[in-house]
Amino acid sequence: DAAAAAGYGNPDGIAGFPRWSVDEALGMMDRNAITVAVASVSSPGVHFGDDAAARHLARTVNEFNAGVRDKYPDRFAFLASLPLPDIEGALAEITYALNVLHANGVVLETNARGLYPGDPAMEPVLDALDQRHALVVLHPTSPPNWEAVSRGWGRPMIEFPFDTTRAVADLLLRGGLTRHPRIRMVVPHGGGALAALADRIDGFARIFAAADTPDIAVQLRNLYYDLAGAPVPRQLPSLLAMTSPSHLLYGTDWPWTPEAAITAITAGIKATPLLDHDQITAMMTTNGIPLLDRFGT
């Protein structure tokens, strides 16, 4: 409702927001043998141009998700939304969401109205998340000036993976995660185009960046990657060349991805010869448990 009121009724070139309810979510989970879902607000986030409205909306959705988690503690975890690019508001919401609501982590858009996670202005936010050993899950959104590059296609098709790649590469090249080593970061959709460009980014860093630029290949290997989207048959081989199977996580992107597509994609992942049975089982279960602290027992 807030998005529509602010003129975002067709988010990222999509016809509209999909339906979501607790009952629909539990039904989808049961039909697909999903024990725990991690709820979060994805693109376009909660900031539509007004800081005060964004702070109110972030607080509203975070308290709503905390209420769902409290009612179904064995079925739902949640990631808090932040009213970025409002830094002061984001810091206040980190404190409330993680210290009071006990959110499992936060979701960051790959850019917040043009502010990327690696921007120096984001340093206080990264400091606060690092101090709390926070789980941070990225989610792509439309890049600045998307009108000039999307060519009229829905931005999730191409612009989302490219903005994911842009955000992560910039964050790593600027040393954002090496300065904040306690942040546990998950990159969505198999890392976007990172696997295809990893060697190129690493090579440019060695040739053109400062001498103390952290090893990009090592940083990429240490991140986590969810497999929402279409990782097989072509993306997963490159992703496995960049990181280990223990850093792969199952994801659905429901309700933006229809349930029928999720079922088909999941079947494809389970059938891939690139992962053995134990690796597939771990990807869908135990790999993610340490990131969701309260499910670690």
PDB file of N, CA and C in Angstrom, residues 56-98:
ATOM      1  N   HIS A  56       8.939   4.936   9.568  1.00  0.00           N
ATOM      2  CA  HIS A  56       7.682   4.357  10.056  1.00  0.00           C
ATOM      3  C   HIS A  56       7.397   3.023   9.368  1.00  0.00           C
ATOM      4  N   LEU A  57       7.614   2.950   8.052  1.00  0.00           N
ATOM      5  CA  LEU A  57       7.322   1.727   7.327  1.00  0.00           C
ATOM      6  C   LEU A  57       8.287   0.612   7.721  1.00  0.00           C
ATOM      7  N   ALA A  58       9.566   0.939   7.891  1.00  0.00           N
ATOM      8  CA  ALA A  58      10.532  -0.071   8.336  1.00  0.00           C
ATOM      9  C   ALA A  58      10.126  -0.640   9.686  1.00  0.00           C
ATOM     10  N   ARG A  59       9.764   0.235  10.617  1.00  0.00           N
ATOM     11  CA  ARG A  59       9.356  -0.226  11.939  1.00  0.00           C
ATOM     12  C   ARG A  59       8.095  -1.096  11.849  1.00  0.00           C
ATOM     13  N   THR A  60       7.155  -0.699  11.005  1.00  0.00           N
ATOM     14  CA  THR A  60       5.908  -1.441  10.861  1.00  0.00           C
ATOM     15  C   THR A  60       6.140  -2.842  10.326  1.00  0.00           C
ATOM     16  N   VAL A  61       6.916  -2.966   9.239  1.00  0.00           N
ATOM     17  CA  VAL A  61       7.131  -4.300   8.662  1.00  0.00           C
ATOM     18  C   VAL A  61       7.998  -5.159   9.577  1.00  0.00           C
ATOM     19  N   ASN A  62       8.938  -4.538  10.296  1.00  0.00           N
ATOM     20  CA  ASN A  62       9.773  -5.327  11.204  1.00  0.00           C
ATOM     21  C   ASN A  62       8.967  -5.850  12.381  1.00  0.00           C
ATOM     22  N   GLU A  63       8.091  -5.034  12.915  1.00  0.00           N
ATOM     23  CA  GLU A  63       7.256  -5.520  14.020  1.00  0.00           C
ATOM     24  C   GLU A  63       6.256  -6.568  13.535  1.00  0.00           C
ATOM     25  N   PHE A  64       5.755  -6.389  12.316  1.00  0.00           N
ATOM     26  CA  PHE A  64       4.854  -7.404  11.755  1.00  0.00           C
ATOM     27  C   PHE A  64       5.579  -8.743  11.623  1.00  0.00           C
ATOM     28  N   ASN A  65       6.776  -8.727  11.035  1.00  0.00           N
ATOM     29  CA  ASN A  65       7.513  -9.981  10.845  1.00  0.00           C
ATOM     30  C   ASN A  65       7.926 -10.595  12.177  1.00  0.00           C
ATOM     31  N   ALA A  66       8.247  -9.751  13.157  1.00  0.00           N
ATOM     32  CA  ALA A  66       8.565 -10.293  14.480  1.00  0.00           C
ATOM     33  C   ALA A  66       7.346 -10.978  15.087  1.00  0.00           C
ATOM     34  N   GLY A  67       6.159 -10.411  14.845  1.00  0.00           N
ATOM     35  CA  GLY A  67       4.942 -11.032  15.342  1.00  0.00           C
ATOM     36  C   GLY A  67       4.675 -12.378  14.700  1.00  0.00           C
ATOM     37  N   VAL A  68       4.915 -12.480  13.388  1.00  0.00           N
ATOM     38  CA  VAL A  68       4.763 -13.763  12.701  1.00  0.00           C
ATOM     39  C   VAL A  68       5.754 -14.772  13.260  1.00  0.00           C
ATOM     40  N   ARG A  69       7.016 -14.345  13.420  1.00  0.00           N
ATOM     41  CA  ARG A  69       8.036 -15.230  13.987  1.00  0.00           C
ATOM     42  C   ARG A  69       7.653 -15.702  15.387  1.00  0.00           C
ATOM     43  N   ASP A  70       7.127 -14.801  16.213  1.00  0.00           N
ATOM     44  CA  ASP A  70       6.768 -15.179  17.576  1.00  0.00           C
ATOM     45  C   ASP A  70       5.589 -16.159  17.597  1.00  0.00           C
ATOM     46  N   LYS A  71       4.672 -16.026  16.650  1.00  0.00           N
ATOM     47  CA  LYS A  71       3.524 -16.927  16.604  1.00  0.00           C
ATOM     48  C   LYS A  71       3.897 -18.298  16.059  1.00  0.00           C
ATOM     49  N   TYR A  72       4.873 -18.322  15.136  1.00  0.00           N
ATOM     50  CA  TYR A  72       5.324 -19.579  14.522  1.00  0.00           C
ATOM     51  C   TYR A  72       6.838 -19.692  14.659  1.00  0.00           C
ATOM     52  N   PRO A  73       7.340 -19.863  15.877  1.00  0.00           N
ATOM     53  CA  PRO A  73       8.792 -19.785  16.101  1.00  0.00           C
ATOM     54  C   PRO A  73       9.591 -20.896  15.443  1.00  0.00           C
ATOM     55  N   ASP A  74       8.930 -21.998  15.095  1.00  0.00           N
ATOM     56  CA  ASP A  74       9.645 -23.094  14.436  1.00  0.00           C
ATOM     57  C   ASP A  74       9.557 -23.033  12.921  1.00  0.00           C
ATOM     58  N   ARG A  75       8.823 -22.048  12.397  1.00  0.00           N
ATOM     59  CA  ARG A  75       8.613 -21.991  10.958  1.00  0.00           C
ATOM     60  C   ARG A  75       9.192 -20.742  10.299  1.00  0.00           C
ATOM     61  N   PHE A  76       9.308 -19.637  11.047  1.00  0.00           N
ATOM     62  CA  PHE A  76       9.725 -18.383  10.429  1.00  0.00           C
ATOM     63  C   PHE A  76      10.898 -17.746  11.169  1.00  0.00           C
ATOM     64  N   ALA A  77      11.846 -17.280  10.377  1.00  0.00           N
ATOM     65  CA  ALA A  77      12.843 -16.313  10.819  1.00  0.00           C
ATOM     66  C   ALA A  77      12.581 -15.046  10.017  1.00  0.00           C
ATOM     67  N   PHE A  78      13.264 -13.938  10.371  1.00  0.00           N
ATOM     68  CA  PHE A  78      13.050 -12.754   9.550  1.00  0.00           C
ATOM     69  C   PHE A  78      14.268 -11.852   9.547  1.00  0.00           C
ATOM     70  N   LEU A  79      14.380 -11.101   8.467  1.00  0.00           N
ATOM     71  CA  LEU A  79      15.435 -10.113   8.286  1.00  0.00           C
ATOM     72  C   LEU A  79      14.814  -8.728   8.366  1.00  0.00           C
ATOM     73  N   ALA A  80      15.425  -7.859   9.133  1.00  0.00           N
ATOM     74  CA  ALA A  80      14.875  -6.524   9.331  1.00  0.00           C
ATOM     75  C   ALA A  80      15.144  -5.637   8.127  1.00  0.00           C
ATOM     76  N   SER A  81      14.182  -4.785   7.827  1.00  0.00           N
ATOM     77  CA  SER A  81      14.340  -3.748   6.809  1.00  0.00           C
ATOM     78  C   SER A  81      14.875  -2.484   7.455  1.00  0.00           C
ATOM     79  N   LEU A  82      15.692  -1.742   6.699  1.00  0.00           N
ATOM     80  CA  LEU A  82      16.270  -0.489   7.180  1.00  0.00           C
ATOM     81  C   LEU A  82      15.832   0.647   6.261  1.00  0.00           C
ATOM     82  N   PRO A  83      15.614   1.852   6.802  1.00  0.00           N
ATOM     83  CA  PRO A  83      15.129   2.967   5.982  1.00  0.00           C
ATOM     84  C   PRO A  83      16.241   3.701   5.241  1.00  0.00           C
ATOM     85  N   LEU A  84      17.164   2.971   4.682  1.00  0.00           N
ATOM     86  CA  LEU A  84      18.242   3.587   3.901  1.00  0.00           C
ATOM     87  C   LEU A  84      17.672   4.232   2.644  1.00  0.00           C
ATOM     88  N   PRO A  85      18.256   5.354   2.190  1.00  0.00           N
ATOM     89  CA  PRO A  85      19.578   5.901   2.527  1.00  0.00           C
ATOM     90  C   PRO A  85      19.630   6.805   3.749  1.00  0.00           C
ATOM     91  N   ASP A  86      18.617   6.784   4.590  1.00  0.00           N
ATOM     92  CA  ASP A  86      18.611   7.560   5.832  1.00  0.00           C
ATOM     93  C   ASP A  86      19.516   6.845   6.837  1.00  0.00           C
ATOM     94  N   ILE A  87      20.765   7.297   6.965  1.00  0.00           N
ATOM     95  CA  ILE A  87      21.743   6.614   7.807  1.00  0.00           C
ATOM     96  C   ILE A  87      21.326   6.648   9.267  1.00  0.00           C
ATOM     97  N   GLU A  88      20.933   7.810   9.764  1.00  0.00           N
ATOM     98  CA  GLU A  88      20.537   7.926  11.165  1.00  0.00           C
ATOM     99  C   GLU A  88      19.354   7.020  11.474  1.00  0.00           C
ATOM    100  N   GLY A  89      18.370   7.010  10.572  1.00  0.00           N
ATOM    101  CA  GLY A  89      17.227   6.140  10.769  1.00  0.00           C
ATOM    102  C   GLY A  89      17.611   4.671  10.720  1.00  0.00           C
ATOM    103  N   ALA A  90      18.536   4.319   9.830  1.00  0.00           N
ATOM    104  CA  ALA A  90      18.977   2.933   9.719  1.00  0.00           C
ATOM    105  C   ALA A  90      19.681   2.474  10.992  1.00  0.00           C
ATOM    106  N   LEU A  91      20.507   3.333  11.575  1.00  0.00           N
ATOM    107  CA  LEU A  91      21.213   2.970  12.804  1.00  0.00           C
ATOM    108  C   LEU A  91      20.226   2.745  13.946  1.00  0.00           C
ATOM    109  N   ALA A  92      19.209   3.590  14.021  1.00  0.00           N
ATOM    110  CA  ALA A  92      18.203   3.411  15.066  1.00  0.00           C
ATOM    111  C   ALA A  92      17.441   2.109  14.868  1.00  0.00           C
ATOM    112  N   GLU A  93      17.140   1.776  13.603  1.00  0.00           N
ATOM    113  CA  GLU A  93      16.374   0.561  13.351  1.00  0.00           C
ATOM    114  C   GLU A  93      17.219  -0.688  13.565  1.00  0.00           C
ATOM    115  N   ILE A  94      18.513  -0.623  13.286  1.00  0.00           N
ATOM    116  CA  ILE A  94      19.391  -1.757  13.591  1.00  0.00           C
ATOM    117  C   ILE A  94      19.335  -2.064  15.082  1.00  0.00           C
ATOM    118  N   THR A  95      19.453  -1.030  15.899  1.00  0.00           N
ATOM    119  CA  THR A  95      19.418  -1.218  17.348  1.00  0.00           C
ATOM    120  C   THR A  95      18.089  -1.825  17.790  1.00  0.00           C
ATOM    121  N   TYR A  96      16.983  -1.285  17.290  1.00  0.00           N
ATOM    122  CA  TYR A  96      15.675  -1.773  17.709  1.00  0.00           C
ATOM    123  C   TYR A  96      15.418  -3.187  17.183  1.00  0.00           C
ATOM    124  N   ALA A  97      15.700  -3.394  15.897  1.00  0.00           N
ATOM    125  CA  ALA A  97      15.358  -4.679  15.283  1.00  0.00           C
ATOM    126  C   ALA A  97      16.203  -5.821  15.834  1.00  0.00           C
ATOM    127  N   LEU A  98      17.492  -5.581  16.034  1.00  0.00           N
ATOM    128  CA  LEU A  98      18.369  -6.664  16.479  1.00  0.00           C
ATOM    129  C   LEU A  98      18.389  -6.802  17.999  1.00  0.00           C
TER     130      LEU A  98
END
